[in-house]
Amino acid sequence: MISLLPITSVVLLAFLVLLPGLAASAADAPAPFTTFALAELPDGQFERGGWSAPASEGDIRFRQALAGKFAPVRVKAWWKDGRLRPEEGERFVL
């Protein structure tokens, strides 16, 4: 008969070693990232003819990208002067 004690011991040890690290990373909040409220940005930041005027529905304010139109938005740089790469732990989401 094969003893399961060595296998069980290895699995239990691995569980006890890995569990604290997994719990700590799950509890850490993700780094914040930059967001933009398109309805609040000035008209000059939107490609002419690509976007609707600011609109609202209920409590939500928004702009619509118009169908079939090129609709870029120019936003101010949110990174630090002279540094395009985010700091360790920061993220840029585009």
Short mmCIF file of N, CA and C in Angstrom, two decimals:
data_model
loop_
_atom_site.label_atom_id
_atom_site.label_comp_id
_atom_site.label_asym_id
_atom_site.label_seq_id
_atom_site.Cartn_x
_atom_site.Cartn_y
_atom_site.Cartn_z
N MET A 1 0.84 -1.18 0.00
CA MET A 1 0.00 0.00 0.00
C MET A 1 0.89 1.25 0.00
N ILE A 2 0.51 2.26 -0.77
CA ILE A 2 1.28 3.50 -0.89
C ILE A 2 0.78 4.48 0.16
N SER A 3 1.74 5.11 0.85
CA SER A 3 1.38 6.09 1.87
C SER A 3 1.15 7.46 1.22
N LEU A 4 0.06 8.09 1.57
CA LEU A 4 -0.25 9.43 1.05
C LEU A 4 0.31 10.54 1.93
N LEU A 5 0.93 10.16 3.03
CA LEU A 5 1.45 11.16 3.97
C LEU A 5 2.48 12.10 3.33
N PRO A 6 3.48 11.61 2.56
CA PRO A 6 4.44 12.55 1.95
C PRO A 6 3.77 13.50 0.96
N ILE A 7 2.85 13.01 0.15
CA ILE A 7 2.17 13.85 -0.82
C ILE A 7 1.31 14.89 -0.12
N THR A 8 0.58 14.47 0.90
CA THR A 8 -0.28 15.38 1.65
C THR A 8 0.56 16.46 2.35
N SER A 9 1.72 16.06 2.87
CA SER A 9 2.59 17.03 3.56
C SER A 9 3.10 18.09 2.58
N VAL A 10 3.49 17.69 1.37
CA VAL A 10 3.99 18.64 0.38
C VAL A 10 2.89 19.59 -0.04
N VAL A 11 1.69 19.08 -0.29
CA VAL A 11 0.57 19.93 -0.69
C VAL A 11 0.22 20.91 0.42
N LEU A 12 0.18 20.44 1.66
CA LEU A 12 -0.14 21.32 2.79
C LEU A 12 0.93 22.39 2.96
N LEU A 13 2.19 22.01 2.85
CA LEU A 13 3.28 22.98 2.98
C LEU A 13 3.21 24.03 1.87
N ALA A 14 2.97 23.61 0.64
CA ALA A 14 2.85 24.56 -0.48
C ALA A 14 1.69 25.50 -0.24
N PHE A 15 0.58 24.99 0.24
CA PHE A 15 -0.60 25.81 0.52
C PHE A 15 -0.28 26.86 1.59
N LEU A 16 0.40 26.45 2.66
CA LEU A 16 0.73 27.38 3.74
C LEU A 16 1.75 28.43 3.31
N VAL A 17 2.64 28.08 2.40
CA VAL A 17 3.65 29.03 1.93
C VAL A 17 3.04 30.02 0.94
N LEU A 18 2.19 29.55 0.03
CA LEU A 18 1.65 30.40 -1.03
C LEU A 18 0.45 31.22 -0.59
N LEU A 19 -0.34 30.74 0.32
CA LEU A 19 -1.58 31.42 0.70
C LEU A 19 -1.39 32.84 1.20
N PRO A 20 -0.45 33.14 2.10
CA PRO A 20 -0.30 34.53 2.57
C PRO A 20 0.01 35.49 1.42
N GLY A 21 0.85 35.11 0.48
CA GLY A 21 1.17 35.97 -0.66
C GLY A 21 -0.04 36.21 -1.55
N LEU A 22 -0.85 35.20 -1.76
CA LEU A 22 -2.05 35.35 -2.58
C LEU A 22 -3.06 36.25 -1.90
N ALA A 23 -3.24 36.11 -0.61
CA ALA A 23 -4.20 36.93 0.12
C ALA A 23 -3.76 38.39 0.14
N ALA A 24 -2.47 38.64 0.27
CA ALA A 24 -1.97 40.02 0.31
C ALA A 24 -2.18 40.71 -1.03
N SER A 25 -1.90 40.01 -2.15
CA SER A 25 -2.08 40.68 -3.42
C SER A 25 -3.54 40.90 -3.76
N ALA A 26 -4.42 40.03 -3.32
CA ALA A 26 -5.84 40.22 -3.59
C ALA A 26 -6.40 41.39 -2.79
N ALA A 27 -5.83 41.66 -1.62
CA ALA A 27 -6.33 42.73 -0.77
C ALA A 27 -5.83 44.11 -1.21
N ASP A 28 -4.71 44.17 -1.94
CA ASP A 28 -4.17 45.46 -2.38
C ASP A 28 -5.07 46.07 -3.44
N ALA A 29 -5.38 47.33 -3.28
CA ALA A 29 -6.20 48.03 -4.27
C ALA A 29 -5.35 48.34 -5.49
N PRO A 30 -5.92 48.26 -6.69
CA PRO A 30 -5.14 48.60 -7.88
C PRO A 30 -4.78 50.08 -7.89
N ALA A 31 -3.69 50.39 -8.56
CA ALA A 31 -3.27 51.80 -8.67
C ALA A 31 -4.34 52.58 -9.43
N PRO A 32 -4.59 53.83 -9.04
CA PRO A 32 -5.59 54.63 -9.76
C PRO A 32 -5.12 54.96 -11.17
N PHE A 33 -6.04 55.21 -12.07
CA PHE A 33 -5.69 55.62 -13.41
C PHE A 33 -6.52 56.83 -13.81
N THR A 34 -6.04 57.54 -14.81
CA THR A 34 -6.66 58.78 -15.23
C THR A 34 -7.95 58.52 -16.00
N THR A 35 -8.98 59.29 -15.70
CA THR A 35 -10.24 59.20 -16.43
C THR A 35 -10.60 60.61 -16.91
N PHE A 36 -11.45 60.69 -17.91
CA PHE A 36 -11.87 61.97 -18.45
C PHE A 36 -13.39 62.00 -18.56
N ALA A 37 -14.01 63.08 -18.12
CA ALA A 37 -15.45 63.29 -18.28
C ALA A 37 -15.63 64.05 -19.59
N LEU A 38 -15.95 63.33 -20.65
CA LEU A 38 -15.99 63.94 -21.99
C LEU A 38 -16.99 65.09 -22.07
N ALA A 39 -18.10 65.01 -21.37
CA ALA A 39 -19.10 66.08 -21.43
C ALA A 39 -18.57 67.38 -20.82
N GLU A 40 -17.56 67.28 -19.97
CA GLU A 40 -17.02 68.46 -19.29
C GLU A 40 -15.83 69.07 -20.02
N LEU A 41 -15.25 68.37 -20.98
CA LEU A 41 -14.10 68.92 -21.70
C LEU A 41 -14.54 70.03 -22.65
N PRO A 42 -13.70 71.04 -22.88
CA PRO A 42 -14.05 72.12 -23.81
C PRO A 42 -14.21 71.61 -25.24
N ASP A 43 -15.07 72.26 -26.00
CA ASP A 43 -15.34 71.86 -27.39
C ASP A 43 -14.08 71.81 -28.23
N GLY A 44 -13.10 72.68 -27.95
CA GLY A 44 -11.88 72.73 -28.74
C GLY A 44 -11.03 71.47 -28.66
N GLN A 45 -11.29 70.60 -27.72
CA GLN A 45 -10.51 69.37 -27.59
C GLN A 45 -11.07 68.24 -28.46
N PHE A 46 -12.21 68.47 -29.11
CA PHE A 46 -12.86 67.44 -29.91
C PHE A 46 -12.72 67.76 -31.39
N GLU A 47 -12.52 66.73 -32.20
CA GLU A 47 -12.47 66.90 -33.65
C GLU A 47 -13.81 67.42 -34.14
N ARG A 48 -13.78 68.52 -34.89
CA ARG A 48 -15.02 69.12 -35.39
C ARG A 48 -15.77 68.13 -36.27
N GLY A 49 -17.05 67.96 -36.03
CA GLY A 49 -17.89 67.08 -36.83
C GLY A 49 -17.86 65.63 -36.39
N GLY A 50 -17.02 65.28 -35.43
CA GLY A 50 -16.93 63.89 -34.99
C GLY A 50 -17.70 63.58 -33.73
N TRP A 51 -18.08 64.65 -33.01
CA TRP A 51 -18.72 64.46 -31.69
C TRP A 51 -19.99 65.27 -31.57
N SER A 52 -20.90 64.78 -30.75
CA SER A 52 -22.11 65.55 -30.43
C SER A 52 -21.76 66.60 -29.39
N ALA A 53 -22.67 67.54 -29.20
CA ALA A 53 -22.55 68.48 -28.08
C ALA A 53 -22.78 67.68 -26.79
N PRO A 54 -22.37 68.21 -25.64
CA PRO A 54 -22.66 67.51 -24.39
C PRO A 54 -24.16 67.27 -24.26
N ALA A 55 -24.51 66.09 -23.81
CA ALA A 55 -25.92 65.71 -23.65
C ALA A 55 -26.06 65.03 -22.30
N SER A 56 -27.27 64.79 -21.89
CA SER A 56 -27.49 64.06 -20.65
C SER A 56 -28.73 63.19 -20.77
N GLU A 57 -28.69 62.12 -20.02
CA GLU A 57 -29.83 61.22 -19.92
C GLU A 57 -29.90 60.81 -18.45
N GLY A 58 -30.93 61.28 -17.77
CA GLY A 58 -30.98 61.05 -16.33
C GLY A 58 -29.85 61.82 -15.67
N ASP A 59 -29.06 61.13 -14.86
CA ASP A 59 -27.93 61.76 -14.16
C ASP A 59 -26.64 61.69 -14.96
N ILE A 60 -26.65 61.03 -16.10
CA ILE A 60 -25.43 60.79 -16.87
C ILE A 60 -25.23 61.87 -17.92
N ARG A 61 -24.03 62.52 -17.89
CA ARG A 61 -23.66 63.49 -18.93
C ARG A 61 -22.63 62.83 -19.83
N PHE A 62 -22.75 63.08 -21.15
CA PHE A 62 -21.88 62.40 -22.10
C PHE A 62 -21.81 63.17 -23.41
N ARG A 63 -20.91 62.74 -24.29
CA ARG A 63 -20.86 63.15 -25.69
C ARG A 63 -20.91 61.87 -26.50
N GLN A 64 -21.52 61.94 -27.67
CA GLN A 64 -21.57 60.77 -28.53
C GLN A 64 -20.59 60.93 -29.69
N ALA A 65 -19.85 59.86 -29.97
CA ALA A 65 -19.04 59.83 -31.19
C ALA A 65 -20.03 59.57 -32.32
N LEU A 66 -20.03 60.43 -33.33
CA LEU A 66 -21.02 60.33 -34.41
C LEU A 66 -20.66 59.21 -35.38
N ALA A 67 -21.67 58.48 -35.81
CA ALA A 67 -21.48 57.32 -36.69
C ALA A 67 -20.79 57.71 -37.98
N GLY A 68 -19.80 56.93 -38.36
CA GLY A 68 -19.11 57.13 -39.63
C GLY A 68 -18.15 58.30 -39.65
N LYS A 69 -17.90 58.93 -38.51
CA LYS A 69 -17.02 60.10 -38.45
C LYS A 69 -15.74 59.75 -37.70
N PHE A 70 -14.65 60.43 -38.05
CA PHE A 70 -13.40 60.33 -37.32
C PHE A 70 -13.57 61.15 -36.05
N ALA A 71 -13.35 60.56 -34.88
CA ALA A 71 -13.71 61.25 -33.64
C ALA A 71 -12.58 61.22 -32.59
N PRO A 72 -11.43 61.82 -32.89
CA PRO A 72 -10.38 61.88 -31.86
C PRO A 72 -10.69 62.95 -30.81
N VAL A 73 -10.04 62.81 -29.66
CA VAL A 73 -10.15 63.78 -28.57
C VAL A 73 -8.73 64.14 -28.15
N ARG A 74 -8.44 65.40 -28.00
CA ARG A 74 -7.14 65.85 -27.52
C ARG A 74 -7.26 66.09 -26.02
N VAL A 75 -6.39 65.44 -25.26
CA VAL A 75 -6.39 65.62 -23.81
C VAL A 75 -5.03 66.13 -23.37
N LYS A 76 -5.03 66.87 -22.27
CA LYS A 76 -3.77 67.37 -21.73
C LYS A 76 -2.96 66.19 -21.21
N ALA A 77 -1.64 66.33 -21.29
CA ALA A 77 -0.75 65.27 -20.77
C ALA A 77 -0.97 65.11 -19.27
N TRP A 78 -1.12 63.89 -18.83
CA TRP A 78 -1.35 63.65 -17.41
C TRP A 78 -0.11 63.06 -16.75
N TRP A 79 0.95 62.82 -17.54
CA TRP A 79 2.17 62.28 -16.96
C TRP A 79 3.07 63.42 -16.54
N LYS A 80 4.09 63.09 -15.81
CA LYS A 80 5.02 64.10 -15.30
C LYS A 80 5.86 64.66 -16.43
N ASP A 81 6.27 65.92 -16.32
CA ASP A 81 7.11 66.56 -17.34
C ASP A 81 8.37 65.74 -17.59
N GLY A 82 8.66 65.52 -18.88
CA GLY A 82 9.88 64.83 -19.26
C GLY A 82 9.87 63.34 -19.01
N ARG A 83 8.75 62.77 -18.65
CA ARG A 83 8.72 61.34 -18.33
C ARG A 83 7.43 60.72 -18.87
N LEU A 84 7.55 59.94 -19.94
CA LEU A 84 6.38 59.28 -20.50
C LEU A 84 6.06 57.97 -19.81
N ARG A 85 7.05 57.32 -19.28
CA ARG A 85 6.83 56.03 -18.63
C ARG A 85 6.24 56.25 -17.24
N PRO A 86 5.20 55.50 -16.85
CA PRO A 86 4.65 55.66 -15.51
C PRO A 86 5.63 55.16 -14.44
N GLU A 87 5.50 55.71 -13.26
CA GLU A 87 6.30 55.25 -12.12
C GLU A 87 5.91 53.82 -11.79
N GLU A 88 6.75 53.12 -11.08
CA GLU A 88 6.43 51.77 -10.64
C GLU A 88 5.13 51.79 -9.84
N GLY A 89 4.18 50.96 -10.20
CA GLY A 89 2.89 50.90 -9.50
C GLY A 89 1.82 51.80 -10.11
N GLU A 90 2.18 52.72 -11.00
CA GLU A 90 1.21 53.57 -11.68
C GLU A 90 0.85 52.96 -13.01
N ARG A 91 -0.32 53.30 -13.57
CA ARG A 91 -0.69 52.82 -14.90
C ARG A 91 -1.38 53.90 -15.69
N PHE A 92 -1.20 53.82 -16.98
CA PHE A 92 -1.91 54.67 -17.91
C PHE A 92 -2.82 53.77 -18.72
N VAL A 93 -4.08 54.05 -18.75
CA VAL A 93 -5.03 53.24 -19.51
C VAL A 93 -5.60 54.11 -20.61
N LEU A 94 -5.44 53.69 -21.85
CA LEU A 94 -5.96 54.44 -22.99
C LEU A 94 -7.00 53.61 -23.69
#
